[in-house]
């Protein structure tokens, strides 16, 4: 769908989560057993206690048009009723020549609560580029991401 430049596009929580179950997280050395897949839906939410950590991806498949960069807002006052705080893995999203896919979020439960597919996760804004990209042929390592993805550093 088209994005209104002033108001952005709402990003919602996708149906597949990766729930953290302990161990020390070291960039570039993520162990498969530290995150466990958890499917959620609108009908079957998942309960998390306060302090839980999980990865999610946007339900929306994102392609930024040429001449723009996407910026993912971390939190907005209107969304403070969420039980979790979400942080995009990469807040700036390059044009579709660099990245196409679902955006990964790192989430921490600020209080206990239920999480379900379709919850408001964040908002994506478009920012016009002032100069052309020099690296437009360099594809993101997160390109064509279809679900929550651990760090690929």
CSV table of C-alpha atoms in Angstrom, one decimal:
chain,number,residue,atom,x,y,z
A,1,UNK,CA,0.0,0.0,0.0
A,2,UNK,CA,1.1,3.6,-0.4
A,3,UNK,CA,2.7,5.4,2.5
A,4,UNK,CA,1.6,8.8,3.4
A,5,UNK,CA,4.8,10.7,3.8
A,6,UNK,CA,3.6,12.7,6.9
A,7,UNK,CA,1.9,9.9,8.8
A,8,UNK,CA,3.9,6.8,7.8
A,9,UNK,CA,2.8,3.2,7.7
A,10,UNK,CA,1.9,1.2,10.8
A,11,UNK,CA,4.0,-2.0,11.2
A,12,UNK,CA,2.3,-4.9,13.0
A,13,UNK,CA,3.6,-7.9,14.8
A,14,UNK,CA,4.1,-11.0,12.6
A,15,UNK,CA,3.0,-14.5,13.5
A,16,UNK,CA,6.4,-16.0,14.2
A,17,UNK,CA,8.5,-15.1,17.2
A,18,UNK,CA,11.9,-16.2,18.4
A,19,UNK,CA,11.8,-16.3,22.2
A,20,UNK,CA,15.1,-16.0,24.2
A,21,UNK,CA,15.7,-18.8,26.7
A,22,UNK,CA,19.0,-17.9,28.3
A,23,UNK,CA,22.7,-17.9,27.8
A,24,UNK,CA,25.1,-15.1,27.0
A,25,UNK,CA,24.4,-13.4,23.7
A,26,UNK,CA,27.6,-12.5,21.7
A,27,UNK,CA,27.3,-10.8,18.3
A,28,UNK,CA,28.4,-13.1,15.6
A,29,UNK,CA,28.1,-16.2,17.8
A,30,UNK,CA,24.4,-16.7,18.4
A,31,UNK,CA,23.6,-20.3,19.4
A,32,UNK,CA,20.5,-21.8,17.9
A,33,UNK,CA,19.4,-23.1,21.3
A,34,UNK,CA,19.2,-19.7,22.8
A,35,UNK,CA,16.1,-18.7,20.8
A,36,UNK,CA,13.0,-21.0,20.5
A,37,UNK,CA,10.4,-20.5,17.7
A,38,UNK,CA,6.9,-19.5,19.0
A,39,UNK,CA,3.9,-19.1,16.6
A,40,UNK,CA,1.2,-16.7,17.7
A,41,UNK,CA,-2.1,-15.7,16.1
A,42,UNK,CA,-4.9,-13.2,16.7
A,43,UNK,CA,-6.8,-16.1,18.4
A,44,UNK,CA,-3.9,-17.7,20.3
A,45,UNK,CA,-1.8,-15.0,22.0
A,46,UNK,CA,1.4,-15.9,23.9
A,47,UNK,CA,1.8,-14.9,27.5
A,48,UNK,CA,5.2,-13.4,28.6
A,49,UNK,CA,6.3,-12.5,32.1
A,50,UNK,CA,7.9,-9.1,32.7
A,51,UNK,CA,11.5,-9.0,31.6
A,52,UNK,CA,11.1,-11.6,28.8
A,53,UNK,CA,13.0,-11.0,25.6
A,54,UNK,CA,11.9,-12.0,22.1
A,55,UNK,CA,12.5,-11.2,18.4
A,56,UNK,CA,9.7,-10.5,16.0
A,57,UNK,CA,9.2,-9.4,12.4
A,58,UNK,CA,6.7,-7.1,10.9
A,59,UNK,CA,3.7,-8.7,9.2
A,60,UNK,CA,4.3,-6.3,6.4
A,61,UNK,CA,6.8,-7.0,3.6
A,62,UNK,CA,8.6,-3.7,3.1
A,63,UNK,CA,10.0,-2.3,-0.2
A,64,UNK,CA,11.2,1.3,0.0
A,65,UNK,CA,10.9,3.2,-3.4
A,66,UNK,CA,14.1,4.6,-5.0
A,67,UNK,CA,15.0,8.1,-3.8
A,68,UNK,CA,13.9,7.4,-0.2
A,69,UNK,CA,15.1,5.7,2.9
A,70,UNK,CA,12.7,4.2,5.5
A,71,UNK,CA,13.0,5.1,9.1
A,72,UNK,CA,11.4,2.9,11.8
A,73,UNK,CA,10.2,4.7,14.8
A,74,UNK,CA,11.0,3.0,18.1
A,75,UNK,CA,7.9,4.0,20.1
A,76,UNK,CA,5.2,6.6,19.9
A,77,UNK,CA,3.2,8.0,22.8
A,78,UNK,CA,-0.1,6.6,21.3
A,79,UNK,CA,1.3,3.1,21.6
A,80,UNK,CA,2.6,3.2,25.2
A,81,UNK,CA,-0.2,0.7,26.2
A,82,UNK,CA,1.9,-2.1,24.7
A,83,UNK,CA,3.3,-4.5,27.3
A,84,UNK,CA,6.6,-4.6,25.4
A,85,UNK,CA,9.2,-2.1,24.2
A,86,UNK,CA,10.4,-2.8,20.6
A,87,UNK,CA,13.6,-1.8,19.0
A,88,UNK,CA,14.2,-2.3,15.2
A,89,UNK,CA,17.3,-4.3,14.4
A,90,UNK,CA,18.1,-1.7,11.8
A,91,UNK,CA,16.1,1.6,12.2
A,92,UNK,CA,17.1,2.9,8.7
A,93,UNK,CA,15.8,0.8,5.8
A,94,UNK,CA,17.4,1.2,2.3
A,95,UNK,CA,15.5,1.4,-1.0
A,96,UNK,CA,14.3,-1.8,-2.5
A,97,UNK,CA,17.6,-2.2,-4.5
A,98,UNK,CA,19.2,-2.8,-1.1
A,99,UNK,CA,16.5,-4.3,1.1
A,100,UNK,CA,13.1,-6.0,0.6
A,101,UNK,CA,11.6,-8.0,3.4
A,102,UNK,CA,10.1,-8.0,6.9
A,103,UNK,CA,11.7,-5.9,9.5
A,104,UNK,CA,13.1,-7.6,12.6
A,105,UNK,CA,12.5,-6.1,16.1
A,106,UNK,CA,14.2,-6.9,19.4
A,107,UNK,CA,11.5,-6.8,22.2
A,108,UNK,CA,11.6,-6.6,25.9
A,109,UNK,CA,8.5,-7.1,28.1
A,110,UNK,CA,8.1,-4.0,30.3
A,111,UNK,CA,5.3,-5.7,32.2
A,112,UNK,CA,3.6,-9.1,32.0
A,113,UNK,CA,1.1,-9.5,29.2
A,114,UNK,CA,-0.1,-11.3,26.1
A,115,UNK,CA,1.3,-10.7,22.6
A,116,UNK,CA,-0.7,-11.6,19.5
A,117,UNK,CA,-0.3,-11.3,15.8
A,118,UNK,CA,-1.4,-8.0,14.4
A,119,UNK,CA,-0.5,-5.9,17.4
A,120,UNK,CA,0.9,-2.5,16.5
A,121,UNK,CA,4.7,-2.9,16.5
A,122,UNK,CA,6.0,0.4,15.2
A,123,UNK,CA,5.6,3.0,12.4
A,124,UNK,CA,7.7,3.3,9.2
A,125,UNK,CA,8.3,6.8,7.8
A,126,UNK,CA,9.8,7.7,4.4
A,127,UNK,CA,12.6,10.2,4.3
A,128,UNK,CA,13.6,11.6,0.9
A,129,UNK,CA,17.3,11.2,0.0
A,130,UNK,CA,19.1,14.5,-0.7
A,131,UNK,CA,21.8,12.8,-2.9
A,132,UNK,CA,21.7,9.5,-4.8
A,133,UNK,CA,23.0,6.4,-3.0
A,134,UNK,CA,26.6,5.5,-3.8
A,135,UNK,CA,26.2,1.9,-2.7
A,136,UNK,CA,22.8,1.1,-4.4
A,137,UNK,CA,24.2,-2.1,-5.8
A,138,UNK,CA,25.3,-3.4,-2.4
A,139,UNK,CA,22.5,-5.7,-1.0
A,140,UNK,CA,21.7,-5.9,2.7
A,141,UNK,CA,22.6,-9.1,4.5
A,142,UNK,CA,18.9,-9.1,5.7
A,143,UNK,CA,17.5,-8.9,2.2
A,144,UNK,CA,14.4,-11.0,1.5
A,145,UNK,CA,13.9,-11.7,5.2
A,146,UNK,CA,10.6,-13.5,5.7
A,147,UNK,CA,10.5,-13.9,9.6
A,148,UNK,CA,12.3,-12.7,12.7
A,149,UNK,CA,16.1,-13.2,12.2
A,150,UNK,CA,18.9,-13.2,14.8
A,151,UNK,CA,21.8,-10.9,14.2
A,152,UNK,CA,23.9,-11.8,11.1
A,153,UNK,CA,27.0,-9.8,12.2
